Amino acid sequence: MSTVTGSRGRLDKRQAILDAALRVFVREGYERASVDAISAEAHVSKPTIYAHLGSKEDLFTRVMIDSAERSSTKIIAALDGFPEGPDGLRAKLIDVGYQVIDCQRSADGWGLQRLLFAEAARFPDLFDAVVSHGGHRVSQALAGRLARLAHAGQLDIGDPVTAASQFTALVAGDLPALSALGTRPVSDDALRQAVTAGVDTFLRAFATDNAG
């Protein structure tokens, strides 16, 4: 086996362990989750888990950060459709907002949020790490796109980072209630209506007379 093939195999096995661990942690919570259950879910031995990712605590931390990174990467990819000019600004913002929030309403996405809040006291540094690898990346990417719209005269914003947080809060604001914190499905129509209301509020606050 070549070195490249061997490295690829180790990475695949590591990712399989992380995926299995996320499912178990979401299902059981940190306290009740066991390495035995994770090894059974991943179809690997306990020594393999320890060799790849260390203790249960180390594994939990890596799972949370890895999930945040993957989620933020998916959301940032959804920003590719972000408008760059006045043509169809409202409609394009609604489409992008819908795609961004759609990325967050998966079972794993909600499970990650519930785990983070539930274990914040046990892992006081983990919240900041997850925000840094997840929400902060999204906020910076969105802020850059909003800044370009402001530079083009479509938006009147003083601080693009703050505006990015406000945009996200507005388009996602109804999702926790609609989904009961991710415990019940939300229809596409209901989600689009909520996003549309958020975008309209955002534009009323920040759109200039030049906005399309």
Coordinates of C-alpha atoms in Angstrom, one line a residue:
M1 CA 0.0 0.0 0.0
S2 CA 1.4 3.4 -0.9
T3 CA 1.9 6.2 1.6
V4 CA -0.9 8.2 -0.1
T5 CA -3.3 5.3 0.0
G6 CA -2.5 4.6 3.6
S7 CA -3.0 8.3 4.6
R8 CA -6.3 8.4 2.8
G9 CA -7.4 5.3 4.6
R10 CA -6.5 6.8 8.0
L11 CA -8.4 10.0 7.2
D12 CA -11.4 8.1 6.0
K13 CA -11.5 6.0 9.2
R14 CA -11.0 9.1 11.3
Q15 CA -13.9 10.8 9.6
A16 CA -16.1 7.7 10.0
I17 CA -15.3 7.8 13.8
L18 CA -16.2 11.5 13.9
D19 CA -19.5 11.0 12.1
A20 CA -20.4 8.1 14.3
A21 CA -19.5 10.0 17.4
L22 CA -21.7 12.9 16.4
R23 CA -24.7 10.7 16.0
V24 CA -24.1 9.1 19.4
F25 CA -23.5 12.4 21.2
V26 CA -26.6 13.9 19.6
R27 CA -28.7 10.9 20.5
E28 CA -27.4 10.3 24.0
G29 CA -25.8 13.5 25.2
Y30 CA -22.2 13.7 26.3
E31 CA -22.7 12.2 29.8
R32 CA -24.6 9.1 28.6
A33 CA -22.6 8.5 25.4
S34 CA -20.0 5.8 25.7
V35 CA -16.9 5.0 23.7
D36 CA -18.3 1.5 23.4
A37 CA -21.4 2.9 21.7
I38 CA -19.3 5.0 19.4
S39 CA -17.1 2.1 18.4
A40 CA -20.1 0.0 17.6
E41 CA -21.6 2.9 15.6
A42 CA -18.4 3.4 13.7
H43 CA -17.6 -0.3 13.3
V44 CA -14.2 0.1 14.8
S45 CA -12.5 -1.0 18.0
K46 CA -12.2 1.2 21.1
P47 CA -8.3 1.1 20.8
T48 CA -8.7 2.5 17.2
I49 CA -10.8 5.4 18.5
Y50 CA -8.2 6.2 21.2
A51 CA -5.4 5.9 18.7
H52 CA -7.1 8.3 16.3
L53 CA -8.7 10.8 18.6
G54 CA -7.8 10.2 22.2
S55 CA -10.1 10.3 25.1
K56 CA -13.9 10.7 25.1
E57 CA -13.4 14.4 26.1
D58 CA -10.9 14.9 23.2
L59 CA -13.3 13.1 20.8
F60 CA -16.2 15.3 21.8
T61 CA -14.2 18.5 21.4
R62 CA -13.0 17.4 17.9
V63 CA -16.5 16.3 16.9
M64 CA -18.0 19.7 17.8
I65 CA -15.2 21.7 16.0
D66 CA -15.3 19.4 13.0
S67 CA -19.1 19.7 12.7
A68 CA -18.9 23.5 13.0
E69 CA -16.3 23.6 10.3
R70 CA -18.3 21.5 7.9
S71 CA -21.5 23.4 8.6
S72 CA -19.8 26.7 8.0
T73 CA -18.2 25.5 4.8
K74 CA -21.6 24.4 3.5
I75 CA -23.2 27.7 4.5
I76 CA -20.3 29.7 2.9
A77 CA -20.8 27.8 -0.3
A78 CA -24.5 28.8 -0.2
L79 CA -23.3 32.4 -0.3
D80 CA -22.1 32.0 -3.9
G81 CA -25.4 33.2 -5.1
F82 CA -25.2 36.4 -3.1
P83 CA -26.1 39.5 -5.2
E84 CA -23.4 41.9 -6.3
G85 CA -25.6 44.6 -7.8
P86 CA -29.1 46.1 -7.8
D87 CA -30.8 43.7 -10.2
G88 CA -33.2 41.6 -8.2
L89 CA -31.6 42.4 -4.9
R90 CA -34.5 41.5 -2.7
A91 CA -35.3 38.2 -4.6
K92 CA -31.6 37.2 -4.5
L93 CA -31.3 37.9 -0.8
I94 CA -34.3 35.8 -0.1
D95 CA -32.9 32.9 -2.1
V96 CA -29.5 33.1 -0.4
G97 CA -31.1 33.5 3.0
Y98 CA -33.3 30.5 2.4
Q99 CA -30.3 28.4 1.3
V100 CA -28.3 29.5 4.4
I101 CA -31.0 28.6 6.8
D102 CA -31.8 25.4 5.0
C103 CA -28.2 24.4 5.7
Q104 CA -28.9 24.9 9.4
R105 CA -32.1 22.9 9.8
S106 CA -30.7 19.4 9.4
A107 CA -30.9 17.0 12.3
D108 CA -27.1 17.2 12.8
G109 CA -27.2 21.0 12.7
W110 CA -29.8 21.2 15.5
G111 CA -28.1 18.5 17.4
L112 CA -24.9 20.4 17.3
Q113 CA -26.6 23.5 18.7
R114 CA -28.3 21.6 21.5
L115 CA -25.1 19.8 22.5
L116 CA -23.2 23.1 22.5
F117 CA -25.7 24.8 24.8
A118 CA -26.1 21.8 27.0
E119 CA -22.4 21.2 27.6
A120 CA -21.2 24.9 27.7
A121 CA -20.7 24.7 31.5
R122 CA -18.7 21.4 31.3
F123 CA -16.5 22.7 28.4
P124 CA -16.2 26.4 28.9
D125 CA -13.7 26.9 26.1
L126 CA -15.6 24.9 23.6
F127 CA -18.2 27.5 22.9
D128 CA -15.7 30.0 21.7
A129 CA -13.8 27.4 19.7
V130 CA -17.0 26.3 17.9
V131 CA -18.0 29.9 17.2
S132 CA -14.5 30.6 15.8
H133 CA -14.6 27.6 13.5
G134 CA -18.2 28.0 12.6
G135 CA -20.3 31.2 13.1
H136 CA -17.3 33.5 12.9
R137 CA -16.3 32.2 9.5
V138 CA -19.8 32.6 8.2
S139 CA -20.1 36.1 9.6
Q140 CA -16.8 37.2 8.0
A141 CA -17.8 35.8 4.6
L142 CA -21.3 37.4 4.8
A143 CA -19.8 40.7 6.0
G144 CA -17.5 40.8 2.9
R145 CA -20.5 40.4 0.6
L146 CA -22.5 43.0 2.4
A147 CA -19.6 45.4 2.3
R148 CA -19.5 45.1 -1.5
L149 CA -23.2 45.9 -1.7
A150 CA -22.6 48.9 0.5
H151 CA -19.6 50.0 -1.6
A152 CA -21.9 49.8 -4.7
G153 CA -24.4 52.1 -3.1
Q154 CA -27.1 49.4 -2.5
L155 CA -26.9 49.3 1.3
D156 CA -26.2 51.9 3.9
I157 CA -24.3 50.1 6.6
G158 CA -21.6 51.3 8.9
D159 CA -20.2 48.0 10.2
P160 CA -20.5 45.0 7.8
V161 CA -19.8 42.5 10.6
T162 CA -22.6 43.8 12.7
A163 CA -24.9 43.9 9.6
A164 CA -24.0 40.3 8.9
S165 CA -25.1 39.2 12.4
Q166 CA -28.3 41.2 12.0
F167 CA -29.1 39.6 8.6
T168 CA -28.5 36.1 9.9
A169 CA -30.6 36.8 13.0
L170 CA -33.5 38.2 11.0
V171 CA -33.7 35.5 8.4
A172 CA -33.3 32.7 11.0
G173 CA -35.3 34.4 13.8
D174 CA -38.5 32.3 13.4
L175 CA -36.8 28.9 12.8
P176 CA -36.3 27.9 16.5
A177 CA -40.0 28.4 17.2
L178 CA -41.2 26.9 13.9
S179 CA -39.1 23.8 14.4
A180 CA -39.4 23.6 18.2
L181 CA -35.6 23.7 18.4
G182 CA -35.2 21.2 15.6
T183 CA -37.6 18.6 17.0
R184 CA -40.3 19.0 14.3
P185 CA -40.1 19.6 10.5
V186 CA -40.6 23.0 8.9
S187 CA -42.2 23.1 5.5
D188 CA -40.3 24.8 2.7
D189 CA -43.2 27.4 2.4
A190 CA -43.0 28.3 6.1
L191 CA -39.3 28.6 5.9
R192 CA -39.4 30.8 2.8
Q193 CA -42.0 33.0 4.4
A194 CA -39.9 33.5 7.5
V195 CA -36.8 34.3 5.5
T196 CA -38.7 36.7 3.3
A197 CA -40.0 38.6 6.4
G198 CA -36.4 38.8 7.7
V199 CA -35.0 40.0 4.4
D200 CA -37.7 42.7 4.1
T201 CA -37.0 43.9 7.6
F202 CA -33.2 44.0 6.8
L203 CA -33.8 46.0 3.6
R204 CA -36.1 48.4 5.3
A205 CA -33.3 49.1 7.7
F206 CA -30.4 49.2 5.3
A207 CA -31.4 49.5 1.7
T208 CA -30.7 52.8 -0.1
D209 CA -32.8 54.5 -2.8
N210 CA -30.5 52.8 -5.3
A211 CA -31.4 49.3 -4.2
G212 CA -33.2 47.2 -6.7

